[in-house]
Short mmCIF file of C-alpha atoms and ligand atoms in Angstrom, two decimals:
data_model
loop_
_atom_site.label_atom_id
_atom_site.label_comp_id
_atom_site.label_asym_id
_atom_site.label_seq_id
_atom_site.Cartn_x
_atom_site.Cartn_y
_atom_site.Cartn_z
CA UNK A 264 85.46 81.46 102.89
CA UNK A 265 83.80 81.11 99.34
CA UNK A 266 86.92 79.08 97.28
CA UNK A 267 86.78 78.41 93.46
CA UNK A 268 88.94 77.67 91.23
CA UNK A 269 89.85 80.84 88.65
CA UNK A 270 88.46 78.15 85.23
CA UNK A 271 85.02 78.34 86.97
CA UNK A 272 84.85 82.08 87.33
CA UNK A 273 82.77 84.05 85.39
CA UNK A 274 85.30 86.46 85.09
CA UNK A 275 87.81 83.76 83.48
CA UNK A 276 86.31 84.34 80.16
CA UNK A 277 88.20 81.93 78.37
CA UNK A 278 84.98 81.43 76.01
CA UNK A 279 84.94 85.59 75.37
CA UNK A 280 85.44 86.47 71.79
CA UNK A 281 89.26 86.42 71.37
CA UNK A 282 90.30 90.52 70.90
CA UNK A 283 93.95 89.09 71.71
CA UNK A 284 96.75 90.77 69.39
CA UNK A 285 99.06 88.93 67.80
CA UNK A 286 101.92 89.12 70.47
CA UNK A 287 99.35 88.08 73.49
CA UNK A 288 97.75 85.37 71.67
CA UNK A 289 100.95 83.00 72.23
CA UNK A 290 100.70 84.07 76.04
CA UNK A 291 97.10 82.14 76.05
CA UNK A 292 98.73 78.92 74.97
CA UNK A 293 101.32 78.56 77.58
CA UNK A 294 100.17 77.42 81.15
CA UNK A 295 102.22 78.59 84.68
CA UNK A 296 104.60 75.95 85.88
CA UNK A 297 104.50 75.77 89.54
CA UNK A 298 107.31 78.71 89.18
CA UNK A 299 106.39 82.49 90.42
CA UNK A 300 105.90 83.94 86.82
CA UNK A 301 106.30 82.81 83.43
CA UNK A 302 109.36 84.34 81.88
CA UNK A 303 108.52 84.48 78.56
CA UNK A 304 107.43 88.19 76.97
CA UNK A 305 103.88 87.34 77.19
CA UNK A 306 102.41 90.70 76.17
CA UNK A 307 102.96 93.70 74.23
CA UNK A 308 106.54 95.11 75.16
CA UNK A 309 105.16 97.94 75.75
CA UNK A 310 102.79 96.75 77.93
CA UNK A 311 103.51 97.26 81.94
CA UNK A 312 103.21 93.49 82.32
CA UNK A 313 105.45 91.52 79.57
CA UNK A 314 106.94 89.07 81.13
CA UNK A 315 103.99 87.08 82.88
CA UNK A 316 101.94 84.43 81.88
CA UNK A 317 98.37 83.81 82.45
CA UNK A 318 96.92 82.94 86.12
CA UNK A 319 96.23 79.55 86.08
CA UNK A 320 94.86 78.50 89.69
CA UNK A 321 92.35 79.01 92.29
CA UNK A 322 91.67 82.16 93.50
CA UNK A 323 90.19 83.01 96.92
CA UNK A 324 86.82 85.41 96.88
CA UNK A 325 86.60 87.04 100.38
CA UNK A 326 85.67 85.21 103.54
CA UNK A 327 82.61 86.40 104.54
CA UNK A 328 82.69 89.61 106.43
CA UNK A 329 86.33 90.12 105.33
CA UNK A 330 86.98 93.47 103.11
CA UNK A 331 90.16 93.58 100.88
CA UNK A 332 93.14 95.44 102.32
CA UNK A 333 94.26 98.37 99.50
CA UNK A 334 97.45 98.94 99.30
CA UNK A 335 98.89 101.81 97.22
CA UNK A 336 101.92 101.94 95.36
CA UNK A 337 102.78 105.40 93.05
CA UNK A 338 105.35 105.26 90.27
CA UNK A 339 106.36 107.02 86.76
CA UNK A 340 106.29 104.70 84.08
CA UNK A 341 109.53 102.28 83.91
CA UNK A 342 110.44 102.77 87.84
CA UNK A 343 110.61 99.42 88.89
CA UNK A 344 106.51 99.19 89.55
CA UNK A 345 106.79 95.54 88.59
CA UNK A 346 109.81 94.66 89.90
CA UNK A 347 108.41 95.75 92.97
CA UNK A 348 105.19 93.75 92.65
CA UNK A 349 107.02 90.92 92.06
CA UNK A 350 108.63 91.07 95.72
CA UNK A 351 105.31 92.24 97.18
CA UNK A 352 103.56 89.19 95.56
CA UNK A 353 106.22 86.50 96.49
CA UNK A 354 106.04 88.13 100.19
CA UNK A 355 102.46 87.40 100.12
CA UNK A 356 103.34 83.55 99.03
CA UNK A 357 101.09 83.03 96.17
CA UNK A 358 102.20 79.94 94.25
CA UNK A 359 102.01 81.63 91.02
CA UNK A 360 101.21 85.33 89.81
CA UNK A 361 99.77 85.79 86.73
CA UNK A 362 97.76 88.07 84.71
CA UNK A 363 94.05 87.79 84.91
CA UNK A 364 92.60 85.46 82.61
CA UNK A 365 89.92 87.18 80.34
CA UNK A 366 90.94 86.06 77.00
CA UNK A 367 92.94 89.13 75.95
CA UNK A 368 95.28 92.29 76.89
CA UNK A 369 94.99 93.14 80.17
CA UNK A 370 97.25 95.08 83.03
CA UNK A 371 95.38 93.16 85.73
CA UNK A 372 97.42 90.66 87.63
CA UNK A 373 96.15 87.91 90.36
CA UNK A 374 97.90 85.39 92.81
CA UNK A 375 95.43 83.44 94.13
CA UNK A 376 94.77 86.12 97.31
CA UNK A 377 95.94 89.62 95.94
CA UNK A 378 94.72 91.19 92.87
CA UNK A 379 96.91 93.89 91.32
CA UNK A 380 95.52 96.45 89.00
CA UNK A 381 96.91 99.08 86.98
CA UNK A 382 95.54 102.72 87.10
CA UNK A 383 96.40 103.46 83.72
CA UNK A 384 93.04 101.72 82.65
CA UNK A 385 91.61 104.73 84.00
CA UNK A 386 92.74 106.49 81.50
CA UNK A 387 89.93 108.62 80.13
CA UNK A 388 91.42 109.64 76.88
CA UNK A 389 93.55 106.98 74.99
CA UNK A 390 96.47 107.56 72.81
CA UNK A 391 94.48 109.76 69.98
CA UNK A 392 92.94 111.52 72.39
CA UNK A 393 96.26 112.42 74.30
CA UNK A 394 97.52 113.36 70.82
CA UNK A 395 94.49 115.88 69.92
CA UNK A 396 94.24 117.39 72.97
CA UNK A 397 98.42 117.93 73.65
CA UNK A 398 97.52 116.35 77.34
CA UNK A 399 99.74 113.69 78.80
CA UNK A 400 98.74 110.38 80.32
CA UNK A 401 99.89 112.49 83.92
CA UNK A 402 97.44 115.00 83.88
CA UNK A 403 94.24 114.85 85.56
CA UNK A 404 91.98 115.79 83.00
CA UNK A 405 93.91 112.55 81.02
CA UNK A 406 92.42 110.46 83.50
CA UNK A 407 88.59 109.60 85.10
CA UNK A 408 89.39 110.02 89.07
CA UNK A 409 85.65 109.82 89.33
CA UNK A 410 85.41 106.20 88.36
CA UNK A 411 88.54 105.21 90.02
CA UNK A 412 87.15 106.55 93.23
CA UNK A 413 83.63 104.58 92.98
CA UNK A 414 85.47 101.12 92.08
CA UNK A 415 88.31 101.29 94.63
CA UNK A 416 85.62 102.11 97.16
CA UNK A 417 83.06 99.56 95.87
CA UNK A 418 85.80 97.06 95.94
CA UNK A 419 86.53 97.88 99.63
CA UNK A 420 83.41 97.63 100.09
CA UNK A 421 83.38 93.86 98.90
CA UNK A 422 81.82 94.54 95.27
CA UNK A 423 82.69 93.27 92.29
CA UNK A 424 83.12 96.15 89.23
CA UNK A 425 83.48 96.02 85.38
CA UNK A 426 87.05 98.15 85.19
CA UNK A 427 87.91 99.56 82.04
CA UNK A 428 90.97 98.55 80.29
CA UNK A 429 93.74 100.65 78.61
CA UNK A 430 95.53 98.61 76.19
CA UNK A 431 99.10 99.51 76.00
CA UNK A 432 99.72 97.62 72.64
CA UNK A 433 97.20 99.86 70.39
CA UNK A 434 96.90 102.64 72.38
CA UNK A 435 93.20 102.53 72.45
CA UNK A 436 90.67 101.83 75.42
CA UNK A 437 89.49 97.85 75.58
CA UNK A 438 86.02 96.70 76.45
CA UNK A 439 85.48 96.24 80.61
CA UNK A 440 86.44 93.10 82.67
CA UNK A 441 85.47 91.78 86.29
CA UNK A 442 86.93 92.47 89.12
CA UNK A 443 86.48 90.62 92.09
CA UNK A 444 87.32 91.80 95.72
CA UNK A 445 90.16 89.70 97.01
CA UNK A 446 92.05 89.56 100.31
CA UNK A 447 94.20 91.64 99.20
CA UNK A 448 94.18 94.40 96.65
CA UNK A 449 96.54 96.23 95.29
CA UNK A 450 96.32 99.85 92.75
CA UNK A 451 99.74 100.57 91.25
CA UNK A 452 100.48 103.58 89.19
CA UNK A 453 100.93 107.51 88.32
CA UNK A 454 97.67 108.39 90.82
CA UNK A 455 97.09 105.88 93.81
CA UNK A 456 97.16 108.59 96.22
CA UNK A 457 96.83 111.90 94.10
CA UNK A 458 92.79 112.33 94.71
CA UNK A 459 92.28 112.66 98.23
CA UNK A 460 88.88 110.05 98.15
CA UNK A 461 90.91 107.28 96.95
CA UNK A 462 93.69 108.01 99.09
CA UNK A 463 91.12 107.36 101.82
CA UNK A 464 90.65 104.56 101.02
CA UNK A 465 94.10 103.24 100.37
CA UNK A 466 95.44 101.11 103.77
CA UNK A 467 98.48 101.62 103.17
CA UNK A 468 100.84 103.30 100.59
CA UNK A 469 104.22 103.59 98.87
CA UNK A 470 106.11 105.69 96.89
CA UNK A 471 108.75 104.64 94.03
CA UNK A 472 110.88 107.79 93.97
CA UNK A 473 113.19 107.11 91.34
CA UNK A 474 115.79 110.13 91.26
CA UNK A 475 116.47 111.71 87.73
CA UNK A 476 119.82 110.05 86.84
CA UNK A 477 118.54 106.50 87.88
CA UNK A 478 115.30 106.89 85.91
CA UNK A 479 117.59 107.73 82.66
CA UNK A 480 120.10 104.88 83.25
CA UNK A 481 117.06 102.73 83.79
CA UNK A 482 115.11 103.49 80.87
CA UNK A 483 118.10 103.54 79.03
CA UNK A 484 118.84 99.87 79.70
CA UNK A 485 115.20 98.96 78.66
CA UNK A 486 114.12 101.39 76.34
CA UNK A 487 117.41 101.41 74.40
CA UNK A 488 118.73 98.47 74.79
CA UNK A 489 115.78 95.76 74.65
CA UNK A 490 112.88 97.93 72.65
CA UNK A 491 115.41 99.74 69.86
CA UNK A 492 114.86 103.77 71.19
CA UNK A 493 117.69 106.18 70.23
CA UNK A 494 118.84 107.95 72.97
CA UNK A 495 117.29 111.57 71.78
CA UNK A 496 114.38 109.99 72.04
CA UNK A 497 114.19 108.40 75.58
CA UNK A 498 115.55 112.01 76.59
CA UNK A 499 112.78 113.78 75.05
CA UNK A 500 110.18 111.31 76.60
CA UNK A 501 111.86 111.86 79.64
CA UNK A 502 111.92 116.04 79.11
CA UNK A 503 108.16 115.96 77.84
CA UNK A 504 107.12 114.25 81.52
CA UNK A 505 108.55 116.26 83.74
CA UNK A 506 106.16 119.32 84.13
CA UNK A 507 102.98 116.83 84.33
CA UNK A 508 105.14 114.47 86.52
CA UNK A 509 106.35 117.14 89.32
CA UNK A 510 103.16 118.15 89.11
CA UNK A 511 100.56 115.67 89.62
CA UNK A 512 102.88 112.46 90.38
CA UNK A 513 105.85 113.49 92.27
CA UNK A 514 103.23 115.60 94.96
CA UNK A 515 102.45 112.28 96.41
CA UNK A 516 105.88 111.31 97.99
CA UNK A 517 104.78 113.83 100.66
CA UNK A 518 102.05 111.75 101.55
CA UNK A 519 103.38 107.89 101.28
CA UNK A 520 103.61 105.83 104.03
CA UNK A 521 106.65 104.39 102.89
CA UNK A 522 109.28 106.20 99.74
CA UNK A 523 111.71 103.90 98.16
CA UNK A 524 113.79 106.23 97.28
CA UNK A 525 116.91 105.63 94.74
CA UNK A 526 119.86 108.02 93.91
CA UNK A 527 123.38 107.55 92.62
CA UNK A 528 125.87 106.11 94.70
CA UNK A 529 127.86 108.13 97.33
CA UNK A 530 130.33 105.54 97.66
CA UNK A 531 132.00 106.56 93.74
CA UNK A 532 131.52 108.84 91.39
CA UNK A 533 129.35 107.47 88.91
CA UNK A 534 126.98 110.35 86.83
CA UNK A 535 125.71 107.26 84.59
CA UNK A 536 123.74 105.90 87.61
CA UNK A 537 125.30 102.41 87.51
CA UNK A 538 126.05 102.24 91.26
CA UNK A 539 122.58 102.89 93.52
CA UNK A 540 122.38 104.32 96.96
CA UNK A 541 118.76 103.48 98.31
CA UNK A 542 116.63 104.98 101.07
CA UNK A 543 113.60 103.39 102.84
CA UNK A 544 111.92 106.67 104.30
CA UNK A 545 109.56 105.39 106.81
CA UNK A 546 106.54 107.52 108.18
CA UNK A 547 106.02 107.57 111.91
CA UNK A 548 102.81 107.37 113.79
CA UNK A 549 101.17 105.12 111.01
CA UNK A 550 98.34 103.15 112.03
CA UNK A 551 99.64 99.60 112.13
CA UNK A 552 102.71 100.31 111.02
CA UNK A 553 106.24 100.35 113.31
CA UNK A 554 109.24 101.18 111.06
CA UNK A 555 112.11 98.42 110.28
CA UNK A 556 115.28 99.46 111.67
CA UNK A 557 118.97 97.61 111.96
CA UNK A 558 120.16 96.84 115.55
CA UNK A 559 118.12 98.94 117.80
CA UNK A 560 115.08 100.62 117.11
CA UNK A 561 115.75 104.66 117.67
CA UNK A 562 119.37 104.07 116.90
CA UNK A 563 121.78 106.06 114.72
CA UNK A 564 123.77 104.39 112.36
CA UNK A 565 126.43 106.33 110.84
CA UNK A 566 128.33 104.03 108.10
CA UNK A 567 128.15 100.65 109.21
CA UNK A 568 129.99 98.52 106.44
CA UNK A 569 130.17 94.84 106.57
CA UNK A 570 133.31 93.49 106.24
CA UNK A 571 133.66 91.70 103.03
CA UNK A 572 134.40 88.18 104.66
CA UNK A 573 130.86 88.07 106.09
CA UNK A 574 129.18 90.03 102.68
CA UNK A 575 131.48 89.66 99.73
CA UNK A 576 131.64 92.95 97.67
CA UNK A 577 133.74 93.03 94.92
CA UNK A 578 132.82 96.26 93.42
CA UNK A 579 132.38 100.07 94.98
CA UNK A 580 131.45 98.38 99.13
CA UNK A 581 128.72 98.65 100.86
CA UNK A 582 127.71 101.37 103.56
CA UNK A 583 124.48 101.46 105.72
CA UNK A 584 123.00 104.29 107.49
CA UNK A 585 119.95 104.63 109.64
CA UNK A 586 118.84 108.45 110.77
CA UNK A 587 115.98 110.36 111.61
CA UNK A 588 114.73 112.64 109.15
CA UNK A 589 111.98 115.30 108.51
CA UNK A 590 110.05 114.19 105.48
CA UNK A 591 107.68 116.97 104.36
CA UNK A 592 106.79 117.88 107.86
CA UNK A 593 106.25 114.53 108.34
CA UNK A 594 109.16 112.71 111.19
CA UNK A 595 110.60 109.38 109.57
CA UNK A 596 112.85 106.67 110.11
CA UNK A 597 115.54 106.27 107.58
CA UNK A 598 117.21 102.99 106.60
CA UNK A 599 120.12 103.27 103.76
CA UNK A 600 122.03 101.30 102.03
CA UNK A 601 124.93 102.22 98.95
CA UNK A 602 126.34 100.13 97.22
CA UNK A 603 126.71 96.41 96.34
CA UNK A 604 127.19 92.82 97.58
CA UNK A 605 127.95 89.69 95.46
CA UNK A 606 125.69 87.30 97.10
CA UNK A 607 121.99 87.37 98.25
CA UNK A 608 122.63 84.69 100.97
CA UNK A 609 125.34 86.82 102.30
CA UNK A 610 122.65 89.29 104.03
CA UNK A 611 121.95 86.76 106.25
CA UNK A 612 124.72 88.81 108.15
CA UNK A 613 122.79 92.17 108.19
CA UNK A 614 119.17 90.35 108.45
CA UNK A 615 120.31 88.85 111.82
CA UNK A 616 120.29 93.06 112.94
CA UNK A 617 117.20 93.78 111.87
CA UNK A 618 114.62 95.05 114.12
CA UNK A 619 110.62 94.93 113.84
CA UNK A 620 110.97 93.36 110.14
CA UNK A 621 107.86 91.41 110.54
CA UNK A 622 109.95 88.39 109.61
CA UNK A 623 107.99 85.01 109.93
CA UNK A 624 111.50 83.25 110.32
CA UNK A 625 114.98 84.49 111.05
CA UNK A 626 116.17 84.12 107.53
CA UNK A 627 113.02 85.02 105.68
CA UNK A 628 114.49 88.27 103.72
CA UNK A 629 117.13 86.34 102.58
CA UNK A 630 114.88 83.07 101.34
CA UNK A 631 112.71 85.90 99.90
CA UNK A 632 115.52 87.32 97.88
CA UNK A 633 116.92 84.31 96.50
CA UNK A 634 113.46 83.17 94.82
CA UNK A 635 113.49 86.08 92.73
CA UNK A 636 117.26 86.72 92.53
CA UNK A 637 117.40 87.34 88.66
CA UNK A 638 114.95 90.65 89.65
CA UNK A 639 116.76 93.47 89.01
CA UNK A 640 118.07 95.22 92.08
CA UNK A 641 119.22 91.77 94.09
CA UNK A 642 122.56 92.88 94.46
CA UNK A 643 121.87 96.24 95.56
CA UNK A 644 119.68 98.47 98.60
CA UNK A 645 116.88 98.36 95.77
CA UNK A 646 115.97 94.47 96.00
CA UNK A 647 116.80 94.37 99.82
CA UNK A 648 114.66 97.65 101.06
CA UNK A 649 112.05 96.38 98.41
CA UNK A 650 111.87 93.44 100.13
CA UNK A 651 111.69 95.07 103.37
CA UNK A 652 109.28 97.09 102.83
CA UNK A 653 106.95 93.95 101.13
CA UNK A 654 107.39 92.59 104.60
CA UNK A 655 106.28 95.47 106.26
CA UNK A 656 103.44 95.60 103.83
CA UNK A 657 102.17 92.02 104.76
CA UNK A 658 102.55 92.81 108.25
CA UNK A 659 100.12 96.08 108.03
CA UNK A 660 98.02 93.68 105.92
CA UNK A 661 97.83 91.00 109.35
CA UNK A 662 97.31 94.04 112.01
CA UNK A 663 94.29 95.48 109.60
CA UNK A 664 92.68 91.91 109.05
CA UNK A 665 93.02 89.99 112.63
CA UNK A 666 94.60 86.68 110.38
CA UNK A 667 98.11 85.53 108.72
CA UNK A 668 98.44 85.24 105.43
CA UNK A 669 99.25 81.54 106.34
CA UNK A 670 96.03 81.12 107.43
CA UNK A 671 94.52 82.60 104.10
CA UNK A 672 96.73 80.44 101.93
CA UNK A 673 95.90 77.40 104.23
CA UNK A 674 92.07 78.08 102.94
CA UNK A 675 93.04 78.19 99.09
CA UNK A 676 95.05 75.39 99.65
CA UNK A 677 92.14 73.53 100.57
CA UNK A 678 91.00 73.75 97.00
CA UNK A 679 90.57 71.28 94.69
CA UNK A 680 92.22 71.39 91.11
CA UNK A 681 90.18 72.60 88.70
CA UNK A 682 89.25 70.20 86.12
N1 ATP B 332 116.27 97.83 91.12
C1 ATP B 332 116.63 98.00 89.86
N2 ATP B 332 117.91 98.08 89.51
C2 ATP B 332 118.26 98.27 88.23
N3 ATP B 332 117.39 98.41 87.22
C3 ATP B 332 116.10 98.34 87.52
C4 ATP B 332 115.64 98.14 88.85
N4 ATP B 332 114.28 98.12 88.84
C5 ATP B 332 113.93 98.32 87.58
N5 ATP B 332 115.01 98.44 86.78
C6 ATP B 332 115.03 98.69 85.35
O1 ATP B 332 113.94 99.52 85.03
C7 ATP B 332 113.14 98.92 84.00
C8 ATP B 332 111.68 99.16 84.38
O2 ATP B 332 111.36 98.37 85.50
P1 ATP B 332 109.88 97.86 85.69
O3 ATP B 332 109.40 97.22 84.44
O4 ATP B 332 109.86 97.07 86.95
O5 ATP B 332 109.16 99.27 85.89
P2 ATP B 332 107.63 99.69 85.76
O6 ATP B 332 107.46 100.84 86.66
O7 ATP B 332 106.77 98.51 86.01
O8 ATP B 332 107.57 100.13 84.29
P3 ATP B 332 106.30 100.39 83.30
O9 ATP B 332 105.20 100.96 84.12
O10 ATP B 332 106.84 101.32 82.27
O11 ATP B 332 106.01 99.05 82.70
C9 ATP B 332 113.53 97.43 83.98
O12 ATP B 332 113.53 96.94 82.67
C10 ATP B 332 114.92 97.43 84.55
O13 ATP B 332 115.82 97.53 83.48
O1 5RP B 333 102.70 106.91 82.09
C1 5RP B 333 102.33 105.82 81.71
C2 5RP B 333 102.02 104.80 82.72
O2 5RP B 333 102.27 103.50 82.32
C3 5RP B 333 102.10 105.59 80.25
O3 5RP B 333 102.91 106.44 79.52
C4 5RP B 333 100.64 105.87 79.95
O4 5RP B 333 99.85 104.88 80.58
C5 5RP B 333 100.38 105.85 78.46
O5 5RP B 333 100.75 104.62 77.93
P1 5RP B 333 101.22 104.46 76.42
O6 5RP B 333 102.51 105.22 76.33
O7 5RP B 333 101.39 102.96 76.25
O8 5RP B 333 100.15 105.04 75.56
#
């Protein structure tokens, strides 16, 4: 394997003229602890990535031979896309996870084996252009498939591309940067499986199906609560999505490998979406790919609920269920859980059930959850099926590429600090 540190790449491009706004220019100060993400709002709060710092350590180009995995993962806007990521990438045990380094605004982020990019920089009209032509960002015709198609595929193919960038801060599209293949390589967004080429290519893929009521509360909490929106106008946003969104996003459920999906709670009622129930809808007769399921593969489960000695809940309970199901013609194992626990370490009484989790150690979902336990979602089906499914993930990732992800790490281990 080619290793080199990120500072000596010429995609770095720490010496690039600095296009940084005002809000991202603090991010290029701060350096990654040792710690999976910098905490600090690094970039514009509107951007998909606030909240991590720059990438600060060696990265791993591909082993020779070696093409990257793609994994897939389809979301609206403000459904938990990085939330999510931030499971996948801790699964995938990067030291750090940060965004790529090029100097300024960007939606790309790296770990030092997975690269993560955004589809919104495909975007073919920006803001303006949205605005003059009454199109939203959801619509085709919004968006260049074209391009996205040749750059996944060159990627797969082990070639490095100049991606566009759309910068969420002015609305506007930024000058290229360089993307390298890595191990593993990962296109989150409205479209990862919408145009039937890049679906293709796509390994493996998952769907964020975030029910109406949840996606309000949601946006709610962030919109309203930590960016200043009044509630008309988070509804309208919402309103204004939905004919481009069942059209040209919500379509691609059908095809996932995998739906995370997330509804209110059976357990109360609770119209404000406080309380989740979550569903991991798993495809059958996936290549590489054997669904995880709680105490016997095939089995029904028809309410199991821990008693609250072995996982404290203090709130509405906790119920899981685990069916068969017909998912758009498709036959799928189901895996549910409503409601909430108090403690992440407490699942180590359900994670001792679970069957084909592509666990590397008995307690591994529980270690998992407990690094990122301030995510939101710990205490509920959305962090634990999250982090199932990130599992499962890394698992397809082994079958497809003959190696552990131990093994890769070993390698970029091997590197020395960069000076
Ligand atoms: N599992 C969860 N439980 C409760 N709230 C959640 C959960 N996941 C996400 N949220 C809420 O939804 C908001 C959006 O989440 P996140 O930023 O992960 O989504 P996103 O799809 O990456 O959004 P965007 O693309 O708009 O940046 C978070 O601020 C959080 O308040
Ligand atoms: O659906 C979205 C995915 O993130 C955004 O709304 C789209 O990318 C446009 O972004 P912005 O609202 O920042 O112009």
């Amino acid at each position: 394997a080619t290793l080199r540190s990120s500072k000596q790449s010429p995609s770095t491009g720490f010496a690039a003229p600095v296009l940084t706004p005002p809000k991202a220019a603090n991010a290029l100060s701060k350096r990654l602890d040792n710690s999976f993400v910098n905490p600090v709002t690094l970039v514009g709060e509107s951007s998909p990535r606030s909240g991590y710092g720059v990438y600060d350590g060696p990265r791993m180009s591909l082993p020779p031979g070696e093409k990257p995995v793609v994994i897939g993962v389809a979301a609206d806007s403000g459904c938990g896309k990085s939330t999510f990521m931030r499971r996948v990438t801790q699964i995938f045990g990067g030291k750090n996870v940060g965004l790529l380094p090029i100097g300024r605004e960007t939606n790309t982020l790296v770990s030092d084996i997975a690269t993560i990019i955004c589809l919104d920089d495909y975007h073919s009209l920006d803001r303006k252009g949205r605005a003059e032509t009454g199109l939203s960002a959801l619509d085709p015709k919004a968006n260049n498939f074209d391009l996205m198609y040749e750059q996944v595929k060159a990627i797969k193919e082990g070639t490095t591309v100049e991606k566009p960038i759309y910068n969420h801060i002015t609305g506007e599209l930024d000058p290229a940067e360089t993307i390298e293949p890595s191990p593993i390589f990962i296109v989150e967004g409205l479209h990862p499986i919408y145009d039937s080429r890049v679906k293709d290519l796509v390994d493996f893929s998952v769907y964020l199906d975030i029910t109406d009521d949840v996606k309000f509360a949601w946006k709610i909490q962030r919109d309203m609560e930590e960016r200043g929106h009044s509630l008309e106008s988070i509804q309208k946003s919402i309103e204004s999505r939905k004919p481009d969104f069942a059209a040209y996003v919500e379509p691609q459920k059908k095809e996932a490998d995998i739906v995370i999906q997330v509804l209110p709670s059976s357990l109360v009622d609770d119209p404000k979406g406080k309380y989740l129930k979550v569903r991991l809808i798993q495809r059958l007769g996936v290549e590489n790919f054997t669904p995880v399921e709680l105490f016997e593969s095939g089995a029904d489960v028809d309410g199991f609920a821990p008693s609250k000695t072995s996982v404290p809940q203090s709130t509405i309970g906790l119920k899981i269920k685990q069916y068969s199901e017909d998912w758009f013609g498709h036959p799928a194992r189901v895996l549910e859980m409503d409601g909430e626990y108090d403690d992440v370490s407490s699942l180590a009484a359900i994670e001792k059930f679970l069957v084909n989790a592509g666990e590397k150690s008995s307690a591994e979902v529980v270690s998992a959850m407990e690094k990122v336990k301030d995510a939101p979602g710990s205490l509920n089906g959305t962090g634990f099926l999250q982090t199932l499914c990130a599992l499962k993930i890394r698992e397809v990732y082994e079958k497809i590429q003959g190696e552990t992800v131990e093994e890769l790490l070993k390698k970029v281990e091997a590197v020395p600090a960069a000076a």
